[in-house]
XYZ file of C-alpha atoms in Angstrom:
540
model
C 0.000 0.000 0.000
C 2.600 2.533 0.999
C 4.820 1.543 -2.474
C 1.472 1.972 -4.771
C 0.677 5.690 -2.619
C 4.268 6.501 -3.389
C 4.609 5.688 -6.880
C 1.502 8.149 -7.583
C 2.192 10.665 -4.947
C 2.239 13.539 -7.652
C -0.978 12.499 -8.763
C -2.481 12.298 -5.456
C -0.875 15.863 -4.556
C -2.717 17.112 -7.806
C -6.146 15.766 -7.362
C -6.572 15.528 -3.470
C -8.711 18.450 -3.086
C -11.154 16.898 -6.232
C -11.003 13.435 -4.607
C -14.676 12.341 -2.692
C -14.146 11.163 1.204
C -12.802 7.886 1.830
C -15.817 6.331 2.939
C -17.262 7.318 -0.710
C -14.316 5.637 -1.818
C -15.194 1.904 -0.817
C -16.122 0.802 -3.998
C -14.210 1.791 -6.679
C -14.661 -0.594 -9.370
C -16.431 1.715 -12.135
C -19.123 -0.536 -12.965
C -20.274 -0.056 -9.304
C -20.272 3.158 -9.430
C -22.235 3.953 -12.760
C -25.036 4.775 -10.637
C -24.050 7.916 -9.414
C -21.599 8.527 -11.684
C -18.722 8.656 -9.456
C -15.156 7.017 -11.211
C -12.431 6.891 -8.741
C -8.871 8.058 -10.249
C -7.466 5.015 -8.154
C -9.364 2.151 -9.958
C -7.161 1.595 -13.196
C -3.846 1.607 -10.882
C -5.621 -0.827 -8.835
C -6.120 -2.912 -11.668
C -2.913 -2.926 -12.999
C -1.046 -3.972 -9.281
C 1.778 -5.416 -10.084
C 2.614 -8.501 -9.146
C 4.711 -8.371 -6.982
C 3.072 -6.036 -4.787
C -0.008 -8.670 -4.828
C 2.798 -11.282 -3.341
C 3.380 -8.619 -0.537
C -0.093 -8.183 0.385
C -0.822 -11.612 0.175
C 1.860 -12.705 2.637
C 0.712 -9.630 4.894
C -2.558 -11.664 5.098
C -1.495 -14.936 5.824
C 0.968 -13.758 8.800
C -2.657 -12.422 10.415
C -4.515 -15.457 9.328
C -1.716 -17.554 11.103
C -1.691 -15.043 13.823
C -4.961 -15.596 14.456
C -7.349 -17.864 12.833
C -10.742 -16.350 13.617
C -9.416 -13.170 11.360
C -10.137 -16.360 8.702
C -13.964 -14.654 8.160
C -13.002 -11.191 8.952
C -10.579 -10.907 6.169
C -13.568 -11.455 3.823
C -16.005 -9.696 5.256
C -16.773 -5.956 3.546
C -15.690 -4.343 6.892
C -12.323 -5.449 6.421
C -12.344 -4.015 2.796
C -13.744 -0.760 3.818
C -10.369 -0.566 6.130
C -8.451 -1.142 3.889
C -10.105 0.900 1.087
C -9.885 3.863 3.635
C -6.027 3.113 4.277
C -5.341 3.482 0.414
C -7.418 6.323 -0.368
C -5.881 7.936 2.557
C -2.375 7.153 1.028
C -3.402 7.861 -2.279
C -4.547 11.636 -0.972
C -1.916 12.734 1.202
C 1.211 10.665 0.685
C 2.914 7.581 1.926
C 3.045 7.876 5.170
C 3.866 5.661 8.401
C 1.028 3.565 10.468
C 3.047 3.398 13.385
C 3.634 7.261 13.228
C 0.795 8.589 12.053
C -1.725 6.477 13.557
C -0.029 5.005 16.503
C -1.161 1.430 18.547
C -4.224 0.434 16.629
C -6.226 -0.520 19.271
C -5.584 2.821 21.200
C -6.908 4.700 18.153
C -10.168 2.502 18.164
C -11.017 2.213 21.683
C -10.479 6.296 21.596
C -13.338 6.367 18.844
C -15.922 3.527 20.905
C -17.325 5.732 23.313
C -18.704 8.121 20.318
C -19.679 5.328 17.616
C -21.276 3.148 20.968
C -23.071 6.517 21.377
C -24.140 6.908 17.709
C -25.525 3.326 17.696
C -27.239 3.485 21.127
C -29.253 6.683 19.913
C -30.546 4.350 16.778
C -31.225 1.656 19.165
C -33.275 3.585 21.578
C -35.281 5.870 18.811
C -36.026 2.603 16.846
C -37.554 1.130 20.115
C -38.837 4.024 21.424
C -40.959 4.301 18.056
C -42.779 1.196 18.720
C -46.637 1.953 17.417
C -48.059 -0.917 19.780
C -46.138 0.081 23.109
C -45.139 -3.245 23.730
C -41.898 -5.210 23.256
C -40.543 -8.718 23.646
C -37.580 -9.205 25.993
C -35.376 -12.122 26.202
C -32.892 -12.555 29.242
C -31.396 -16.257 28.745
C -27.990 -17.792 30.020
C -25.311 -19.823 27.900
C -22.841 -22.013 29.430
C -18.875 -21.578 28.286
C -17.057 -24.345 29.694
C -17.581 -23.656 33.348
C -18.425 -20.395 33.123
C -21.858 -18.751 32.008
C -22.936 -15.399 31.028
C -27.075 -14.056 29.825
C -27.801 -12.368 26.801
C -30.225 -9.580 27.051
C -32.060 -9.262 23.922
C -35.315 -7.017 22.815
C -37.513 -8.074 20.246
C -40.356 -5.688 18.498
C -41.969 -5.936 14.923
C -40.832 -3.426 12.186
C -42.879 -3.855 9.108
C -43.594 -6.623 7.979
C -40.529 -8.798 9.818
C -39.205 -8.920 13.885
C -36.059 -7.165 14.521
C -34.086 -7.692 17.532
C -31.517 -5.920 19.760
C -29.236 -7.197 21.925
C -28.711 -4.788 24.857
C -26.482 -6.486 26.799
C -24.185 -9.326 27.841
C -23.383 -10.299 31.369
C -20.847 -12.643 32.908
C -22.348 -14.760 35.745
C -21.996 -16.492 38.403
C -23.560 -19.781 40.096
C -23.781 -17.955 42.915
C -25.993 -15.162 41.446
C -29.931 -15.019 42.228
C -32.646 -14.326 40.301
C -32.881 -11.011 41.666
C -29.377 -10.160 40.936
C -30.177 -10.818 36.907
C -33.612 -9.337 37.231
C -31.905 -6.060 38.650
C -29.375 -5.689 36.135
C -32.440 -6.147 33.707
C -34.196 -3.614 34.834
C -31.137 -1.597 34.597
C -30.242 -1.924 31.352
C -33.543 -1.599 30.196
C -34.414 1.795 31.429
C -31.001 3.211 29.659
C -33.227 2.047 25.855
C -37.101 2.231 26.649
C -39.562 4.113 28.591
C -41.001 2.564 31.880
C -44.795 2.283 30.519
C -43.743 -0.146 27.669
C -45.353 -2.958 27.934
C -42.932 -6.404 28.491
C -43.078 -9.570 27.785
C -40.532 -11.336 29.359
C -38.917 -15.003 27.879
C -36.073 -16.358 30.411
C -34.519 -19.506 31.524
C -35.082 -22.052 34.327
C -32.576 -20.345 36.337
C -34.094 -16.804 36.415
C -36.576 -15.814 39.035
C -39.832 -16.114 36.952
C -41.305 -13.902 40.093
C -39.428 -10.853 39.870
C -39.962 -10.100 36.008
C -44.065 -10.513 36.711
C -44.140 -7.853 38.705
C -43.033 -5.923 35.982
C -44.336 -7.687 32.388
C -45.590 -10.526 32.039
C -43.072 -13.323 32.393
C -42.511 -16.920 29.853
C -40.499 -19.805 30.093
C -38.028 -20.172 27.374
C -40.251 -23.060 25.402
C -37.214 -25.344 24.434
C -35.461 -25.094 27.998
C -39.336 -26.548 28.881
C -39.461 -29.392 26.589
C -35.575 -29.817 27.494
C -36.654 -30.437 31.162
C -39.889 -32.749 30.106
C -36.844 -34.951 28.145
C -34.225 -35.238 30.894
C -36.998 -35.296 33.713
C -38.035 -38.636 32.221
C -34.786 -40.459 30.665
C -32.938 -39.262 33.835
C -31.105 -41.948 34.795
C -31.446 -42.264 38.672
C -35.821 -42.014 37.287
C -35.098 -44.762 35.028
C -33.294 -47.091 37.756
C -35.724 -46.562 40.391
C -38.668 -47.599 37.914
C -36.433 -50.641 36.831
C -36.540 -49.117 33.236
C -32.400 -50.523 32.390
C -33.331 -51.734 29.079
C -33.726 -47.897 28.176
C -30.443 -47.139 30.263
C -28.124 -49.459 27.925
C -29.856 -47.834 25.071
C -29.457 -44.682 25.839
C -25.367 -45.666 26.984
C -24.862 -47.533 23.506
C -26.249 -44.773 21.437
C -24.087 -42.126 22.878
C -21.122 -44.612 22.602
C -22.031 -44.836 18.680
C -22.711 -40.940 18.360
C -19.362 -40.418 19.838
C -17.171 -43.003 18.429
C -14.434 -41.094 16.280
C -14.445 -41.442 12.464
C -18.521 -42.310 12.755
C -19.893 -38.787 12.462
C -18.221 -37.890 9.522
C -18.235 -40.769 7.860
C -21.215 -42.468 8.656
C -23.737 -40.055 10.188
C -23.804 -37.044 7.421
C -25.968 -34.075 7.901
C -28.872 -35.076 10.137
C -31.166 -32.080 9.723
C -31.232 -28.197 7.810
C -32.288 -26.510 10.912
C -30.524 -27.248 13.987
C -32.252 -26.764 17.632
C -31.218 -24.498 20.522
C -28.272 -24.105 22.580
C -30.323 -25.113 25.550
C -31.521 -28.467 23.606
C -30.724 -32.143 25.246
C -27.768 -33.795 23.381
C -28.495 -37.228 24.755
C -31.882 -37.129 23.050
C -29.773 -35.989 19.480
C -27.243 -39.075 19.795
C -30.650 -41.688 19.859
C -32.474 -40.031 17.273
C -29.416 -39.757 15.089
C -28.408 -43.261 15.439
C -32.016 -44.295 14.272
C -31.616 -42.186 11.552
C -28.177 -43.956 10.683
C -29.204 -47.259 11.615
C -28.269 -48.936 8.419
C -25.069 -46.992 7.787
C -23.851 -47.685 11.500
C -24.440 -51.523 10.709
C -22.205 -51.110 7.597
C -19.095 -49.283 9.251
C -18.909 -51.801 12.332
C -19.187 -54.693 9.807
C -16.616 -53.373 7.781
C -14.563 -52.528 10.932
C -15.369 -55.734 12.696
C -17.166 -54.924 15.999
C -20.557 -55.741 15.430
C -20.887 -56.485 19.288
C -21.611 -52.707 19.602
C -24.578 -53.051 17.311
C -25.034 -56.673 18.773
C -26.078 -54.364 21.882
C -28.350 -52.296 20.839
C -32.254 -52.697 20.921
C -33.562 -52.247 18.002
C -37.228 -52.422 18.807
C -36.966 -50.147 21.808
C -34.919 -47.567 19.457
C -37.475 -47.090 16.833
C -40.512 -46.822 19.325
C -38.381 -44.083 21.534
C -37.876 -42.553 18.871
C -41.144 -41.838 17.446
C -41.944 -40.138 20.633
C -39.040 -38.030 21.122
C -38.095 -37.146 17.158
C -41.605 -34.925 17.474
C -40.504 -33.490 20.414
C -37.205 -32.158 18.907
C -38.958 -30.974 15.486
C -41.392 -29.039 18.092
C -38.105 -27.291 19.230
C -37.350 -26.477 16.018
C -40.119 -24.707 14.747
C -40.288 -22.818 18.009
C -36.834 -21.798 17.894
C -37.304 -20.562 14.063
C -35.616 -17.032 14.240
C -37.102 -15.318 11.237
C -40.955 -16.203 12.061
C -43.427 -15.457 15.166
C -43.442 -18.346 16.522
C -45.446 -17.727 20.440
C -48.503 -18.752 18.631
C -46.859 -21.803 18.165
C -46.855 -23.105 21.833
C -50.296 -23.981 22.641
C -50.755 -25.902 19.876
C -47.484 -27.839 20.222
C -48.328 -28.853 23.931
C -51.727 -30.267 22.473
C -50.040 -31.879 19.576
C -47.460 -33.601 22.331
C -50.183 -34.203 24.867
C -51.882 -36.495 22.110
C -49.358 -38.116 20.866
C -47.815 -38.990 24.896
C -51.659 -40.361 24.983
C -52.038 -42.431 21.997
C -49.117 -44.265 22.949
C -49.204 -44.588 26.802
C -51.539 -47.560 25.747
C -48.780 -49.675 24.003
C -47.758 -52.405 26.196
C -44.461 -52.894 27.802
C -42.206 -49.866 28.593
C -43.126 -47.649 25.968
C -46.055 -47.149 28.202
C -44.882 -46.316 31.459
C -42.539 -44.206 29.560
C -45.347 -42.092 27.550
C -46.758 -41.862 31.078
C -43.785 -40.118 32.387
C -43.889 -38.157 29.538
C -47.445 -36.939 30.228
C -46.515 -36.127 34.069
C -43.307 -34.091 32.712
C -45.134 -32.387 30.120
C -47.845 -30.581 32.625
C -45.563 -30.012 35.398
C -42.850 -28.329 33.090
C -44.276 -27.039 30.279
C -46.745 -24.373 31.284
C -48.791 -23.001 28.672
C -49.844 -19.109 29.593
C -52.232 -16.592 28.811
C -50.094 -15.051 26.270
C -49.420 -18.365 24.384
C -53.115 -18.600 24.039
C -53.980 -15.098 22.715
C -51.155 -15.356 20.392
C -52.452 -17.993 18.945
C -56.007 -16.326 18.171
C -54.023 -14.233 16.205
C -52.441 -16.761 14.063
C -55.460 -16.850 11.300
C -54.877 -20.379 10.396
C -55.448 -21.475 13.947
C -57.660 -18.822 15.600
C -59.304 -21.063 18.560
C -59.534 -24.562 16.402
C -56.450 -26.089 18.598
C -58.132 -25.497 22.138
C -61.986 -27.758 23.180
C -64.894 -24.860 22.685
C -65.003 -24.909 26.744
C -61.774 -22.846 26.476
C -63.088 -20.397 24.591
C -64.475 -17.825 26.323
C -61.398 -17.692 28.952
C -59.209 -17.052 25.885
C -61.279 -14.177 24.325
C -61.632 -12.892 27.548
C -57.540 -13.025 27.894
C -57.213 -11.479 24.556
C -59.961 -8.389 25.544
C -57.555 -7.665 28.965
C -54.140 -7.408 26.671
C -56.381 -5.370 24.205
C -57.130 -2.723 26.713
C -53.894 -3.085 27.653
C -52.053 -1.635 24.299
C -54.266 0.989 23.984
C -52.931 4.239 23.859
C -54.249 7.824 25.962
C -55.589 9.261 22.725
C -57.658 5.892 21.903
C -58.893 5.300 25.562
C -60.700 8.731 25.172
C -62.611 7.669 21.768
C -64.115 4.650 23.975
C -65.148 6.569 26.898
C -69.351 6.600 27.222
C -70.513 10.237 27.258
C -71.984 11.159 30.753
C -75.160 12.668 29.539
C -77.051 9.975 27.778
C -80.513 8.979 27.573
C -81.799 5.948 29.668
C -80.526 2.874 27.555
C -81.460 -0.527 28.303
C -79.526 -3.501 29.896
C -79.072 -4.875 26.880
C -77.831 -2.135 24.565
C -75.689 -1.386 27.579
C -74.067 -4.726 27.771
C -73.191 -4.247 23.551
C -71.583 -0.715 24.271
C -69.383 -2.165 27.181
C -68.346 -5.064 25.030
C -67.601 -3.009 22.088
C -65.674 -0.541 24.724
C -63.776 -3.741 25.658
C -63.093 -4.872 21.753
C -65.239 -8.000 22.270
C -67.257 -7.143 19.274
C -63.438 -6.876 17.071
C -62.613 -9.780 18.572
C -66.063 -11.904 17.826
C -65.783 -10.636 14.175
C -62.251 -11.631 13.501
C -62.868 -15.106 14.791
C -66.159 -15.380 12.649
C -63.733 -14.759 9.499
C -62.902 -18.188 7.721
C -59.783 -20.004 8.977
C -56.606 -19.591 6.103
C -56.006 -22.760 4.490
C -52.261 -22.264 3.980
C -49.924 -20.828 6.491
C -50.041 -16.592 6.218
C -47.041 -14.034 7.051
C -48.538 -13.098 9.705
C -47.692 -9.294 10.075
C -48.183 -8.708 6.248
C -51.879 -9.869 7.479
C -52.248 -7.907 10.489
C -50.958 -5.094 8.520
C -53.437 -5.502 5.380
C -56.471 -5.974 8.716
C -55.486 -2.585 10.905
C -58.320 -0.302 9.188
C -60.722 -3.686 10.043
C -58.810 -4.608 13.070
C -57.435 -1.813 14.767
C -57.147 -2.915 18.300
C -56.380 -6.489 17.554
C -53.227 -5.029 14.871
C -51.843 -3.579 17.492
C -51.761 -6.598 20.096
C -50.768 -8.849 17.216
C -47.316 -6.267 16.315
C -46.570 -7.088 20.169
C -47.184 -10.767 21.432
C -46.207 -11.951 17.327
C -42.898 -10.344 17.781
C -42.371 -12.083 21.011
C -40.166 -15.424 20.584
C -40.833 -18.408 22.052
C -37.214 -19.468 22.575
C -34.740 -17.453 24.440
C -31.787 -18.764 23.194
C -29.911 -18.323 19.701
C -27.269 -20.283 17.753
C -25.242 -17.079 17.721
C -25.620 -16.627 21.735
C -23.095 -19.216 21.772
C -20.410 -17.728 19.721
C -20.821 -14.102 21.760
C -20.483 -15.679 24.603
C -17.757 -17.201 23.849
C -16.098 -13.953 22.632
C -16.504 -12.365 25.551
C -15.256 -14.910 27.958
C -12.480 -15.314 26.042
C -11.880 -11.296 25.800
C -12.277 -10.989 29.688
C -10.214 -14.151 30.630
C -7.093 -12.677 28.150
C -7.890 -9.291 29.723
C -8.028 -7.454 26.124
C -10.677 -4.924 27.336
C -12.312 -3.612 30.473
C -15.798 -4.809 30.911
C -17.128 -1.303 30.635
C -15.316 -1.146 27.336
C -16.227 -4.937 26.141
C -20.016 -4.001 26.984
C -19.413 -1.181 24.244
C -17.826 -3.697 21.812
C -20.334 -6.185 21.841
C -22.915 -4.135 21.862
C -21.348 -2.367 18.124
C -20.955 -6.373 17.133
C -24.244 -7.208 17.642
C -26.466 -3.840 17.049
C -24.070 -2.021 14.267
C -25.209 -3.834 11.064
């Protein structure tokens, strides 16, 4: 870079003051720029790099690749090119010049910069969810284990248009030692510094975080996979199993996680299982039975070609294929409840029913299938609980309305739904609902229809009169094509819709990992890490 902004210094010297900014500058192929009409002088020396100077650069990257192999997808990534777009239009402008001099420790020069650009990003962050038109967000505050060490990932949810965009706020190291309080406290804290205290919360966390605190401030969910996690390892727990004298499913679930673990056999014999992978907070037990039932065949093949067919000699076949068609339905419910680009709370009712049937249908197999479904059915009410917000959301899903739930149900569901509705009304909508004081003498009846109408129970009986969709809708390109129609029932669908129904993320792990790793090494102060993780996460 420096030999290229040397050998044109005089033409740099001569056009600097005609040259765009260097952020205008990133692109400067021509072809990309025929939009505007913008041809950087740079581009046909950049084309014409000799060689040798391409060797130079090239070796320059591999010493950081080797340096560091995570810089493997940053030195790719249009960030990087920016930098160093901005480095040689710099050069190019005022001369070849010295990093070290000019510039000084890298780091230094960006951690001067954070506090301004964590500033810049905070204010977009805290307009975007301050403009929310329903008043209501969706929160999530859920923990990730590194190694021994944990942190939680605060995260707020809310739609925009017609898709959910999320936020992540903040990032906390933990400790085992930390209560529920604690993490509800620095919740709160964090909170208030990005939304106003009136905006209505709903609140997904983990088994570890005091449910009780965050409902006396939103209303407060259980992270739907860490529920389903517990209803798995609450019945193939091993010291359950033993003391119901289930061992036949102990050596199965021991040889299966011998197979899934045996070195070579994943990559050779196992493949891709699935597209979409579950949760962090998932059960991995549960994946090594259902993937060896999936590779049943190709397992047999590999230890007969290796020899050591007393491994498969082991394993019961029978009980494998029955366990898992009751737990490979279980794990594809995590799935679609952990999708990331769809609502998915409406989802949650209707998965408990689904499970609760199928738990049923097969608790009256003989043999140990049985008493296992029966566990299953014990597990499933005591740990996944199904609440008032799971049910209105899925009303609002116009493919399921109230069909998933017995008619007996329905009244306490519309009434649920006319509660949240009053709820997410505004001051300036309250008043258009308010009975005048001087009215003639109405009866009962005509009474009872204004209060209902007052309460949007008239909205909400027309909706559900409207014929169920046949094929599954985008939901908020619905809501939005219903708000003249459906005004009050929009805006509680742009709330509870954007609300997930998992708290955890695939990329929770990776930042986690980041940041223990950054505060272990000592790179950055936590005040100062805070800053850079939020950037990472909120920036793009």
């Amino acid at each position: 870079m420096q030999s290229h902004a040397a050998d044109e210094n005089s033409i740099a010297t001569n056009q600097s003051r005609s040259l765009p900014p260097a952020e205008e500058n990133w692109k400067p192929q021509p072809q990309r720029n025929s939009a505007n009409n913008i041809i950087t002088p740079v581009t046909p020396i950049n084309n014409s790099l000799p060689e040798k100077e391409r060797q130079n650069i090239a070796e320059r990257l591999l010493r950081v690749m080797c340096a560091d192999l995570g810089a493997l997808s940053v030195l790719n990534g249009k960030d990087f090119f920016k930098l160093a777009q901005t480095l040689v239009d710099t050069g190019a402008r005022y001369g070849a010049f010295s990093i070290n001099e000019i510039l000084g420790n890298m780091n230094s020069l960006a951690m001067k910069h954070l506090p301004r650009m964590y500033n810049q990003v905070k204010v977009k962050v805290t307009c975007a969810l301050g403009g929310n038109v329903c008043l209501g967000i969706g929160v999530t505050c859920h923990s990730q284990s590194v190694g021994s060490d944990s942190c939680y990932v605060l995260t707020a949810y809310q739609a925009e248009g017609h898709q959910i965009k999320r936020y992540v706020l903040g990032i906390k190291d933990t400790d085992n030692r930390d209560s529920g309080e604690f993490i509800h406290q620095w919740v709160q804290n964090v909170l208030s510094e990005f939304v106003m205290s009136e905006i209505r919360t709903v609140y997904v966390t983990d088994c570890k975080v005091n449910s009780s605190a965050f409902s006396k401030v939103g209303t407060c969910l259980r992270c739907s996979a860490c529920s389903l996690n517990s209803v798995v390892q609450s019945v193939l727990n091993k010291r359950t199993l033993q003391a119901r004298n289930m061992h036949e499913v102990i050596e199965l679930l021991n040889v299966t996680e011998e197979l899934a673990g045996t070195a070579g056999i994943v990559k050779e014999t196992f493949g891709s299982l699935e597209e979409s992978s579950p949760p962090p907070c998932w059960n991995s037990v549960t994946d090594s039975l259902l993937l060896v039932h999936e590779r049943y065949e190709q397992i047999c093949e590999f230890y007969s070609r290796a020899k050591k067919l007393n491994i498969i000699q082991n394993l019961n076949k029978h009980l494998l294929s029955n366990l898992a068609a009751i737990l490979a339905p279980v794990k594809q419910a995590v799935i679609d409840l952990s999708n990331e680009r769809k609502p998915t709370l409406q989802l949650v009712l209707p998965t408990y029913v689904k499970l609760e049937k199928l738990f049923t249908s097969k608790a009256n197999d003989a043999g140990v299938i049985s008493k296992l479904c029966h566990l299953f059915l014990e597990a499933l009410k005591e740990n996944f609980k199904v609440e008032s917000a799971h049910k209105v959301a899925m009303i609002l899903d116009p493919q399921q309305k109230l069909r998933p739930v017995p008619p007996y149900q329905h009244e306490e569901i519309i009434t649920k739904v006319c509660e949240l509705i009053n709820e997410v009304r505004d001051g300036v909508e309250e008043t258009e609902f308010v009975v005048p004081p001087k009215k003639a003498r109405q009866s009962s009846e005509s009474t009872k229809v204004q209060d209902d109408d007052r309460m949007g129970k008239n909205e909400v009986y027309d909706y559900l009169q409207e014929p169920l969709f046949q094929v599954t809708p985008d939901l908020f390109h619905f809501w939005s094509s219903v708000t003249q129609k459906h005004t009050r029932l929009s805006k509680l669908a742009f709330w509870l819709l954007a609300v997930p129904a998992v708290g955890a993320r695939s990329e929770c792990v990776n930042m986690c990992e980041q940041t223990m790793l950054i505060k272990k090494r000592r790179l950055l102060s936590p005040e100062d890490l805070n800053k850079v993780m939020f950037l990472k996460s909120n920036m793009l």
